[in-house]
Amino acid sequence: MVKICCLGAGYVGGPTMAVIALKCPAIEVCVVDISVPRIAAWNSDQLPIYEPGLDEVVKQCRGRNLFFSNDIEKHVAEADIIFVSVNTPTKTRGLGAGKAADLTYWESAARMIADVAKSDKIVVEKSTVPVKTAEAIEKILAHNSKGIKFQILSNPEFLAEGTAIEDLFKPDRVLIGGRETPEGQKAVKALKDVYANWVPEDRILTTNLWSAELSKLAANAFLAQRISSVNAISALCEATGANVAEVAYAVGKDSRIGPKFLNASVGFGGSCFQKDILNLVYICECNGLPEVANYWKQVIKINDYQKSRFVNRVVSSMFNTVSGKKIAVLGFAFKKDTGDTRETAAIDVCKGLLGDKAKISIYDPQVTEEQIQRDLAMNKFDWDHPIHLQPMSPTAVKQVSVTWDAYEATKGAHGICILTEWDEFKTLDYKKIYDSMQKPAFLFDGRNVIDAEKMREIGFIVYSIGKPL
Ligand code: NAD
Ligand code: UGA
């Protein structure tokens, strides 16, 4: 029986390994992590992440050929293939702070693998890493002079949160990069055989190591660039009377452009787009390519602009001040169908409103009060560095309340900001909400989920992204 071990039981390691276990009953998969509560949650009925369809997959395989454990060294020593899916956050200090990827977690994982391995291993980069990381990892692993051979593969993950299980069941492609030596190609084939259990052969792409590493950063940069492009156009729509939904539809009808990923919004969030573009920018700068670095930097600048434009719109519409006013925030997660709040646009919007002394009442169906308070108290980039976890900020606690009900959050509010596109926000009783609010009642739709005309008929003053006022 082939044995797989995955270091990192997070949003990628957990679902990815659960699907491998489901689709490959002949393979034993063990997911390990340094976090004791995270592993305990994976072994309980309350999984540590919310992802549609994940519970069913885990229930089918856990205890059969899928295991979660903190006994890292034992499972690493026994495995034939080791996936490394640890966090690769943005550095917060030292050389490259604010841009470069922090490979501390990856490096310590590699050193541990080198220390405990007693047989040859395939080590798979699952985390998103800077191009050429495999070279550094090879050096660390080769440092172990016990005669053990390691093959490094790059197998970046392209799943999106909220649709992770669907994406893993039917990936657009699986990408495997390896050394072009016979040993390297043998390792590529071994990993290809795992995916071939359910992924059609023509969707499994093999490349050299550096192409695979760079393709991941490039794919995220292209995706984020589409959102910044449509968001930049949304500002022009507001200035000219064009409607961004109509423009995006017309543009996306060109088969060379395509209709997906063109929804204007309050700004993209999530743990990866910003981090990976900053990482790309840093790599370009290190390679003497400032023009290329500046090109990609602009994607982040437009995203920051979109978030602050939204805050400015709220404040300026409400007679240039929100001081002491209650603003209801509907949605805090970075997108629907996830409880993940990493780099969510809601953090920047709430901080902006708090800066103008608003009182904020937040409702999100999947995010807890503790999480929201922690997010609002944290400094930029600290969220992915566990040692920086800070206690609740007294200021945030005072001005922010969190409810488990949209009607409660909006009661007595002067304005509402919709910041996540949860389906339930489309079908709320907005007449009931309007009646319970202060007048004039403002509605700022950062996701274009509501029918603005209907809301105006109720009496709301409505602002939608990229649409005529
Ligand atoms: P995560 O923070 O949810 O999970 C990472 C886990 O690794 C944590 O539980 C942490 O405790 C654990 N860890 C850290 N060091 C460890 C060590 N030495 N040994 C064992 N466990 C260790 O992160 P994630 O969202 O799963 O992302 C992981 C990687 O995958 C990142 O590089 C990210 O860029 C990439 N990625 C993420 C997504 C996504 O949708 N979240 C998609 C594609 C790629
Ligand atoms: C993204 C990519 O889609 C995945 O392919 C990639 O594997 C992953 O990053 C990663 O490397 O972490 P994810 O961040 O989970 O996945 O979610 P997306 O669906 O890409 O959404 C990202 C952000 O963009 C969200 O805030 C979303 O609301 C926003 N978005 C998305 C828009 O504002 N408009 C759109 O048209 C699409």
PDB file of N, CA, C and O in Angstrom, residues 236-296:
ATOM      1  N   LEU A 236     -15.228  53.985 -13.479  1.00  0.00           N
ATOM      2  CA  LEU A 236     -15.542  54.800 -14.656  1.00  0.00           C
ATOM      3  C   LEU A 236     -17.038  54.727 -14.979  1.00  0.00           C
ATOM      4  O   LEU A 236     -17.641  55.713 -15.414  1.00  0.00           O
ATOM      5  N   CYS A 237     -17.636  53.559 -14.728  1.00  0.00           N
ATOM      6  CA  CYS A 237     -19.085  53.430 -14.942  1.00  0.00           C
ATOM      7  C   CYS A 237     -19.826  54.419 -14.060  1.00  0.00           C
ATOM      8  O   CYS A 237     -20.750  55.099 -14.512  1.00  0.00           O
ATOM      9  N   GLU A 238     -19.422  54.489 -12.792  1.00  0.00           N
ATOM     10  CA  GLU A 238     -20.108  55.392 -11.866  1.00  0.00           C
ATOM     11  C   GLU A 238     -19.976  56.850 -12.315  1.00  0.00           C
ATOM     12  O   GLU A 238     -20.883  57.657 -12.132  1.00  0.00           O
ATOM     13  N   ALA A 239     -18.833  57.150 -12.929  1.00  0.00           N
ATOM     14  CA  ALA A 239     -18.606  58.545 -13.353  1.00  0.00           C
ATOM     15  C   ALA A 239     -19.344  58.885 -14.640  1.00  0.00           C
ATOM     16  O   ALA A 239     -19.532  60.050 -14.955  1.00  0.00           O
ATOM     17  N   THR A 240     -19.752  57.849 -15.395  1.00  0.00           N
ATOM     18  CA  THR A 240     -20.290  58.138 -16.730  1.00  0.00           C
ATOM     19  C   THR A 240     -21.739  57.698 -16.934  1.00  0.00           C
ATOM     20  O   THR A 240     -22.336  58.018 -17.956  1.00  0.00           O
ATOM     21  N   GLY A 241     -22.279  56.913 -16.008  1.00  0.00           N
ATOM     22  CA  GLY A 241     -23.654  56.439 -16.191  1.00  0.00           C
ATOM     23  C   GLY A 241     -23.732  55.080 -16.875  1.00  0.00           C
ATOM     24  O   GLY A 241     -24.817  54.543 -17.087  1.00  0.00           O
ATOM     25  N   ALA A 242     -22.575  54.482 -17.205  1.00  0.00           N
ATOM     26  CA  ALA A 242     -22.609  53.109 -17.727  1.00  0.00           C
ATOM     27  C   ALA A 242     -22.864  52.154 -16.547  1.00  0.00           C
ATOM     28  O   ALA A 242     -22.693  52.533 -15.396  1.00  0.00           O
ATOM     29  N   ASN A 243     -23.284  50.926 -16.881  1.00  0.00           N
ATOM     30  CA  ASN A 243     -23.587  49.943 -15.846  1.00  0.00           C
ATOM     31  C   ASN A 243     -22.563  48.810 -15.954  1.00  0.00           C
ATOM     32  O   ASN A 243     -22.457  48.151 -16.986  1.00  0.00           O
ATOM     33  N   VAL A 244     -21.792  48.593 -14.895  1.00  0.00           N
ATOM     34  CA  VAL A 244     -20.672  47.636 -14.981  1.00  0.00           C
ATOM     35  C   VAL A 244     -21.146  46.215 -15.293  1.00  0.00           C
ATOM     36  O   VAL A 244     -20.429  45.453 -15.948  1.00  0.00           O
ATOM     37  N   ALA A 245     -22.348  45.862 -14.854  1.00  0.00           N
ATOM     38  CA  ALA A 245     -22.840  44.506 -15.136  1.00  0.00           C
ATOM     39  C   ALA A 245     -23.055  44.358 -16.643  1.00  0.00           C
ATOM     40  O   ALA A 245     -22.710  43.325 -17.240  1.00  0.00           O
ATOM     41  N   GLU A 246     -23.595  45.402 -17.267  1.00  0.00           N
ATOM     42  CA  GLU A 246     -23.823  45.348 -18.715  1.00  0.00           C
ATOM     43  C   GLU A 246     -22.491  45.362 -19.472  1.00  0.00           C
ATOM     44  O   GLU A 246     -22.299  44.632 -20.441  1.00  0.00           O
ATOM     45  N   VAL A 247     -21.556  46.174 -18.986  1.00  0.00           N
ATOM     46  CA  VAL A 247     -20.243  46.251 -19.646  1.00  0.00           C
ATOM     47  C   VAL A 247     -19.526  44.901 -19.530  1.00  0.00           C
ATOM     48  O   VAL A 247     -19.007  44.360 -20.510  1.00  0.00           O
ATOM     49  N   ALA A 248     -19.530  44.330 -18.321  1.00  0.00           N
ATOM     50  CA  ALA A 248     -18.831  43.045 -18.108  1.00  0.00           C
ATOM     51  C   ALA A 248     -19.462  41.949 -18.968  1.00  0.00           C
ATOM     52  O   ALA A 248     -18.759  41.107 -19.537  1.00  0.00           O
ATOM     53  N   TYR A 249     -20.780  41.973 -19.071  1.00  0.00           N
ATOM     54  CA  TYR A 249     -21.469  40.962 -19.885  1.00  0.00           C
ATOM     55  C   TYR A 249     -21.053  41.098 -21.348  1.00  0.00           C
ATOM     56  O   TYR A 249     -20.709  40.115 -22.006  1.00  0.00           O
ATOM     57  N   ALA A 250     -21.065  42.340 -21.826  1.00  0.00           N
ATOM     58  CA  ALA A 250     -20.712  42.578 -23.233  1.00  0.00           C
ATOM     59  C   ALA A 250     -19.250  42.195 -23.501  1.00  0.00           C
ATOM     60  O   ALA A 250     -18.932  41.575 -24.510  1.00  0.00           O
ATOM     61  N   VAL A 251     -18.371  42.552 -22.570  1.00  0.00           N
ATOM     62  CA  VAL A 251     -16.946  42.233 -22.738  1.00  0.00           C
ATOM     63  C   VAL A 251     -16.737  40.715 -22.697  1.00  0.00           C
ATOM     64  O   VAL A 251     -16.042  40.126 -23.523  1.00  0.00           O
ATOM     65  N   GLY A 252     -17.393  40.066 -21.727  1.00  0.00           N
ATOM     66  CA  GLY A 252     -17.199  38.617 -21.524  1.00  0.00           C
ATOM     67  C   GLY A 252     -17.787  37.767 -22.627  1.00  0.00           C
ATOM     68  O   GLY A 252     -17.451  36.586 -22.763  1.00  0.00           O
ATOM     69  N   LYS A 253     -18.665  38.354 -23.456  1.00  0.00           N
ATOM     70  CA  LYS A 253     -19.240  37.595 -24.572  1.00  0.00           C
ATOM     71  C   LYS A 253     -18.192  37.301 -25.643  1.00  0.00           C
ATOM     72  O   LYS A 253     -18.375  36.425 -26.491  1.00  0.00           O
ATOM     73  N   ASP A 254     -17.100  38.041 -25.642  1.00  0.00           N
ATOM     74  CA  ASP A 254     -15.989  37.752 -26.556  1.00  0.00           C
ATOM     75  C   ASP A 254     -15.368  36.436 -26.093  1.00  0.00           C
ATOM     76  O   ASP A 254     -14.883  36.346 -24.961  1.00  0.00           O
ATOM     77  N   SER A 255     -15.398  35.432 -26.965  1.00  0.00           N
ATOM     78  CA  SER A 255     -14.952  34.113 -26.510  1.00  0.00           C
ATOM     79  C   SER A 255     -13.465  34.125 -26.128  1.00  0.00           C
ATOM     80  O   SER A 255     -13.005  33.261 -25.399  1.00  0.00           O
ATOM     81  N   ARG A 256     -12.720  35.124 -26.608  1.00  0.00           N
ATOM     82  CA  ARG A 256     -11.310  35.179 -26.201  1.00  0.00           C
ATOM     83  C   ARG A 256     -11.189  35.661 -24.758  1.00  0.00           C
ATOM     84  O   ARG A 256     -10.197  35.403 -24.088  1.00  0.00           O
ATOM     85  N   ILE A 257     -12.195  36.376 -24.276  1.00  0.00           N
ATOM     86  CA  ILE A 257     -12.143  36.890 -22.901  1.00  0.00           C
ATOM     87  C   ILE A 257     -12.912  35.968 -21.956  1.00  0.00           C
ATOM     88  O   ILE A 257     -12.400  35.572 -20.914  1.00  0.00           O
ATOM     89  N   GLY A 258     -14.128  35.600 -22.334  1.00  0.00           N
ATOM     90  CA  GLY A 258     -14.920  34.674 -21.519  1.00  0.00           C
ATOM     91  C   GLY A 258     -15.666  35.385 -20.393  1.00  0.00           C
ATOM     92  O   GLY A 258     -15.250  36.447 -19.932  1.00  0.00           O
ATOM     93  N   PRO A 259     -16.782  34.778 -19.928  1.00  0.00           N
ATOM     94  CA  PRO A 259     -17.670  35.473 -18.994  1.00  0.00           C
ATOM     95  C   PRO A 259     -17.317  35.334 -17.517  1.00  0.00           C
ATOM     96  O   PRO A 259     -17.847  36.064 -16.691  1.00  0.00           O
ATOM     97  N   LYS A 260     -16.429  34.395 -17.155  1.00  0.00           N
ATOM     98  CA  LYS A 260     -16.235  34.139 -15.721  1.00  0.00           C
ATOM     99  C   LYS A 260     -15.331  35.174 -15.059  1.00  0.00           C
ATOM    100  O   LYS A 260     -14.501  35.781 -15.709  1.00  0.00           O
ATOM    101  N   PHE A 261     -15.528  35.302 -13.723  1.00  0.00           N
ATOM    102  CA  PHE A 261     -14.605  36.111 -12.914  1.00  0.00           C
ATOM    103  C   PHE A 261     -14.580  37.570 -13.335  1.00  0.00           C
ATOM    104  O   PHE A 261     -13.530  38.209 -13.341  1.00  0.00           O
ATOM    105  N   LEU A 262     -15.747  38.093 -13.696  1.00  0.00           N
ATOM    106  CA  LEU A 262     -15.838  39.507 -14.084  1.00  0.00           C
ATOM    107  C   LEU A 262     -16.866  40.244 -13.235  1.00  0.00           C
ATOM    108  O   LEU A 262     -17.469  41.203 -13.700  1.00  0.00           O
ATOM    109  N   ASN A 263     -17.079  39.776 -12.003  1.00  0.00           N
ATOM    110  CA  ASN A 263     -18.038  40.453 -11.131  1.00  0.00           C
ATOM    111  C   ASN A 263     -17.342  41.586 -10.384  1.00  0.00           C
ATOM    112  O   ASN A 263     -16.445  41.336  -9.571  1.00  0.00           O
ATOM    113  N   ALA A 264     -17.801  42.813 -10.638  1.00  0.00           N
ATOM    114  CA  ALA A 264     -17.238  43.948  -9.891  1.00  0.00           C
ATOM    115  C   ALA A 264     -17.625  43.783  -8.430  1.00  0.00           C
ATOM    116  O   ALA A 264     -18.679  43.232  -8.107  1.00  0.00           O
ATOM    117  N   SER A 265     -16.755  44.218  -7.533  1.00  0.00           N
ATOM    118  CA  SER A 265     -17.021  44.013  -6.110  1.00  0.00           C
ATOM    119  C   SER A 265     -16.316  45.089  -5.302  1.00  0.00           C
ATOM    120  O   SER A 265     -15.590  45.931  -5.852  1.00  0.00           O
ATOM    121  N   VAL A 266     -16.498  44.998  -3.994  1.00  0.00           N
ATOM    122  CA  VAL A 266     -15.830  45.927  -3.083  1.00  0.00           C
ATOM    123  C   VAL A 266     -14.321  45.649  -3.030  1.00  0.00           C
ATOM    124  O   VAL A 266     -13.552  46.407  -2.443  1.00  0.00           O
ATOM    125  N   GLY A 267     -13.890  44.590  -3.693  1.00  0.00           N
ATOM    126  CA  GLY A 267     -12.461  44.257  -3.735  1.00  0.00           C
ATOM    127  C   GLY A 267     -12.261  42.779  -3.446  1.00  0.00           C
ATOM    128  O   GLY A 267     -13.046  42.182  -2.705  1.00  0.00           O
ATOM    129  N   PHE A 268     -11.236  42.203  -4.042  1.00  0.00           N
ATOM    130  CA  PHE A 268     -10.991  40.781  -3.763  1.00  0.00           C
ATOM    131  C   PHE A 268     -10.323  40.621  -2.408  1.00  0.00           C
ATOM    132  O   PHE A 268      -9.597  41.503  -1.946  1.00  0.00           O
ATOM    133  N   GLY A 269     -10.612  39.484  -1.763  1.00  0.00           N
ATOM    134  CA  GLY A 269      -9.949  39.149  -0.510  1.00  0.00           C
ATOM    135  C   GLY A 269      -9.451  37.722  -0.609  1.00  0.00           C
ATOM    136  O   GLY A 269      -9.291  37.183  -1.704  1.00  0.00           O
ATOM    137  N   GLY A 270      -9.228  37.109   0.557  1.00  0.00           N
ATOM    138  CA  GLY A 270      -8.736  35.732   0.549  1.00  0.00           C
ATOM    139  C   GLY A 270      -7.266  35.701   0.876  1.00  0.00           C
ATOM    140  O   GLY A 270      -6.552  36.703   0.740  1.00  0.00           O
ATOM    141  N   SER A 271      -6.831  34.519   1.279  1.00  0.00           N
ATOM    142  CA  SER A 271      -5.472  34.405   1.814  1.00  0.00           C
ATOM    143  C   SER A 271      -4.402  34.487   0.744  1.00  0.00           C
ATOM    144  O   SER A 271      -3.233  34.633   1.052  1.00  0.00           O
ATOM    145  N   CYS A 272      -4.788  34.378  -0.534  1.00  0.00           N
ATOM    146  CA  CYS A 272      -3.724  34.159  -1.524  1.00  0.00           C
ATOM    147  C   CYS A 272      -3.495  35.246  -2.571  1.00  0.00           C
ATOM    148  O   CYS A 272      -2.340  35.501  -2.908  1.00  0.00           O
ATOM    149  N   PHE A 273      -4.543  35.849  -3.115  1.00  0.00           N
ATOM    150  CA  PHE A 273      -4.308  36.748  -4.255  1.00  0.00           C
ATOM    151  C   PHE A 273      -3.268  37.822  -3.914  1.00  0.00           C
ATOM    152  O   PHE A 273      -2.278  37.991  -4.622  1.00  0.00           O
ATOM    153  N   GLN A 274      -3.516  38.548  -2.817  1.00  0.00           N
ATOM    154  CA  GLN A 274      -2.586  39.631  -2.484  1.00  0.00           C
ATOM    155  C   GLN A 274      -1.189  39.088  -2.158  1.00  0.00           C
ATOM    156  O   GLN A 274      -0.182  39.573  -2.663  1.00  0.00           O
ATOM    157  N   LYS A 275      -1.166  38.064  -1.320  1.00  0.00           N
ATOM    158  CA  LYS A 275       0.113  37.483  -0.903  1.00  0.00           C
ATOM    159  C   LYS A 275       0.916  36.995  -2.122  1.00  0.00           C
ATOM    160  O   LYS A 275       2.120  37.252  -2.233  1.00  0.00           O
ATOM    161  N   ASP A 276       0.237  36.318  -3.044  1.00  0.00           N
ATOM    162  CA  ASP A 276       0.960  35.730  -4.171  1.00  0.00           C
ATOM    163  C   ASP A 276       1.421  36.798  -5.169  1.00  0.00           C
ATOM    164  O   ASP A 276       2.490  36.676  -5.773  1.00  0.00           O
ATOM    165  N   ILE A 277       0.618  37.864  -5.328  1.00  0.00           N
ATOM    166  CA  ILE A 277       1.057  38.929  -6.244  1.00  0.00           C
ATOM    167  C   ILE A 277       2.238  39.681  -5.632  1.00  0.00           C
ATOM    168  O   ILE A 277       3.211  39.994  -6.321  1.00  0.00           O
ATOM    169  N   LEU A 278       2.171  39.947  -4.330  1.00  0.00           N
ATOM    170  CA  LEU A 278       3.301  40.628  -3.677  1.00  0.00           C
ATOM    171  C   LEU A 278       4.576  39.797  -3.838  1.00  0.00           C
ATOM    172  O   LEU A 278       5.658  40.318  -4.101  1.00  0.00           O
ATOM    173  N   ASN A 279       4.395  38.504  -3.704  1.00  0.00           N
ATOM    174  CA  ASN A 279       5.503  37.569  -3.862  1.00  0.00           C
ATOM    175  C   ASN A 279       6.061  37.639  -5.295  1.00  0.00           C
ATOM    176  O   ASN A 279       7.282  37.723  -5.514  1.00  0.00           O
ATOM    177  N   LEU A 280       5.150  37.685  -6.271  1.00  0.00           N
ATOM    178  CA  LEU A 280       5.561  37.790  -7.678  1.00  0.00           C
ATOM    179  C   LEU A 280       6.320  39.105  -7.909  1.00  0.00           C
ATOM    180  O   LEU A 280       7.353  39.135  -8.590  1.00  0.00           O
ATOM    181  N   VAL A 281       5.792  40.177  -7.324  1.00  0.00           N
ATOM    182  CA  VAL A 281       6.421  41.493  -7.464  1.00  0.00           C
ATOM    183  C   VAL A 281       7.851  41.437  -6.909  1.00  0.00           C
ATOM    184  O   VAL A 281       8.808  41.915  -7.535  1.00  0.00           O
ATOM    185  N   TYR A 282       7.984  40.802  -5.747  1.00  0.00           N
ATOM    186  CA  TYR A 282       9.304  40.725  -5.104  1.00  0.00           C
ATOM    187  C   TYR A 282      10.283  39.915  -5.968  1.00  0.00           C
ATOM    188  O   TYR A 282      11.436  40.299  -6.159  1.00  0.00           O
ATOM    189  N   ILE A 283       9.784  38.821  -6.527  1.00  0.00           N
ATOM    190  CA  ILE A 283      10.657  37.984  -7.372  1.00  0.00           C
ATOM    191  C   ILE A 283      11.105  38.787  -8.605  1.00  0.00           C
ATOM    192  O   ILE A 283      12.270  38.721  -9.013  1.00  0.00           O
ATOM    193  N   CYS A 284      10.180  39.557  -9.185  1.00  0.00           N
ATOM    194  CA  CYS A 284      10.533  40.374 -10.357  1.00  0.00           C
ATOM    195  C   CYS A 284      11.611  41.391  -9.970  1.00  0.00           C
ATOM    196  O   CYS A 284      12.597  41.573 -10.697  1.00  0.00           O
ATOM    197  N   GLU A 285      11.404  42.032  -8.826  1.00  0.00           N
ATOM    198  CA  GLU A 285      12.396  43.038  -8.388  1.00  0.00           C
ATOM    199  C   GLU A 285      13.765  42.378  -8.178  1.00  0.00           C
ATOM    200  O   GLU A 285      14.787  42.916  -8.597  1.00  0.00           O
ATOM    201  N   CYS A 286      13.749  41.203  -7.551  1.00  0.00           N
ATOM    202  CA  CYS A 286      15.033  40.516  -7.286  1.00  0.00           C
ATOM    203  C   CYS A 286      15.718  40.086  -8.579  1.00  0.00           C
ATOM    204  O   CYS A 286      16.918  39.884  -8.609  1.00  0.00           O
ATOM    205  N   ASN A 287      14.909  39.900  -9.630  1.00  0.00           N
ATOM    206  CA  ASN A 287      15.488  39.496 -10.909  1.00  0.00           C
ATOM    207  C   ASN A 287      15.748  40.690 -11.831  1.00  0.00           C
ATOM    208  O   ASN A 287      15.914  40.520 -13.039  1.00  0.00           O
ATOM    209  N   GLY A 288      15.735  41.897 -11.264  1.00  0.00           N
ATOM    210  CA  GLY A 288      16.054  43.097 -12.047  1.00  0.00           C
ATOM    211  C   GLY A 288      14.988  43.448 -13.066  1.00  0.00           C
ATOM    212  O   GLY A 288      15.310  43.921 -14.159  1.00  0.00           O
ATOM    213  N   LEU A 289      13.718  43.208 -12.741  1.00  0.00           N
ATOM    214  CA  LEU A 289      12.638  43.496 -13.688  1.00  0.00           C
ATOM    215  C   LEU A 289      11.625  44.463 -13.060  1.00  0.00           C
ATOM    216  O   LEU A 289      10.461  44.106 -12.821  1.00  0.00           O
ATOM    217  N   PRO A 290      12.051  45.713 -12.790  1.00  0.00           N
ATOM    218  CA  PRO A 290      11.151  46.639 -12.091  1.00  0.00           C
ATOM    219  C   PRO A 290       9.886  46.962 -12.881  1.00  0.00           C
ATOM    220  O   PRO A 290       8.828  47.168 -12.291  1.00  0.00           O
ATOM    221  N   GLU A 291       9.974  46.981 -14.229  1.00  0.00           N
ATOM    222  CA  GLU A 291       8.775  47.292 -15.025  1.00  0.00           C
ATOM    223  C   GLU A 291       7.719  46.208 -14.834  1.00  0.00           C
ATOM    224  O   GLU A 291       6.527  46.488 -14.704  1.00  0.00           O
ATOM    225  N   VAL A 292       8.175  44.955 -14.816  1.00  0.00           N
ATOM    226  CA  VAL A 292       7.221  43.843 -14.638  1.00  0.00           C
ATOM    227  C   VAL A 292       6.643  43.896 -13.218  1.00  0.00           C
ATOM    228  O   VAL A 292       5.438  43.719 -13.011  1.00  0.00           O
ATOM    229  N   ALA A 293       7.510  44.194 -12.260  1.00  0.00           N
ATOM    230  CA  ALA A 293       7.052  44.294 -10.863  1.00  0.00           C
ATOM    231  C   ALA A 293       5.972  45.370 -10.742  1.00  0.00           C
ATOM    232  O   ALA A 293       4.917  45.139 -10.143  1.00  0.00           O
ATOM    233  N   ASN A 294       6.220  46.542 -11.365  1.00  0.00           N
ATOM    234  CA  ASN A 294       5.251  47.637 -11.259  1.00  0.00           C
ATOM    235  C   ASN A 294       3.934  47.312 -11.940  1.00  0.00           C
ATOM    236  O   ASN A 294       2.872  47.726 -11.489  1.00  0.00           O
ATOM    237  N   TYR A 295       4.003  46.549 -13.016  1.00  0.00           N
ATOM    238  CA  TYR A 295       2.788  46.138 -13.727  1.00  0.00           C
ATOM    239  C   TYR A 295       1.881  45.365 -12.769  1.00  0.00           C
ATOM    240  O   TYR A 295       0.697  45.662 -12.618  1.00  0.00           O
ATOM    241  N   TRP A 296       2.425  44.372 -12.077  1.00  0.00           N
ATOM    242  CA  TRP A 296       1.592  43.531 -11.203  1.00  0.00           C
ATOM    243  C   TRP A 296       1.198  44.252  -9.913  1.00  0.00           C
ATOM    244  O   TRP A 296       0.131  44.011  -9.359  1.00  0.00           O
TER     245      TRP A 296
END
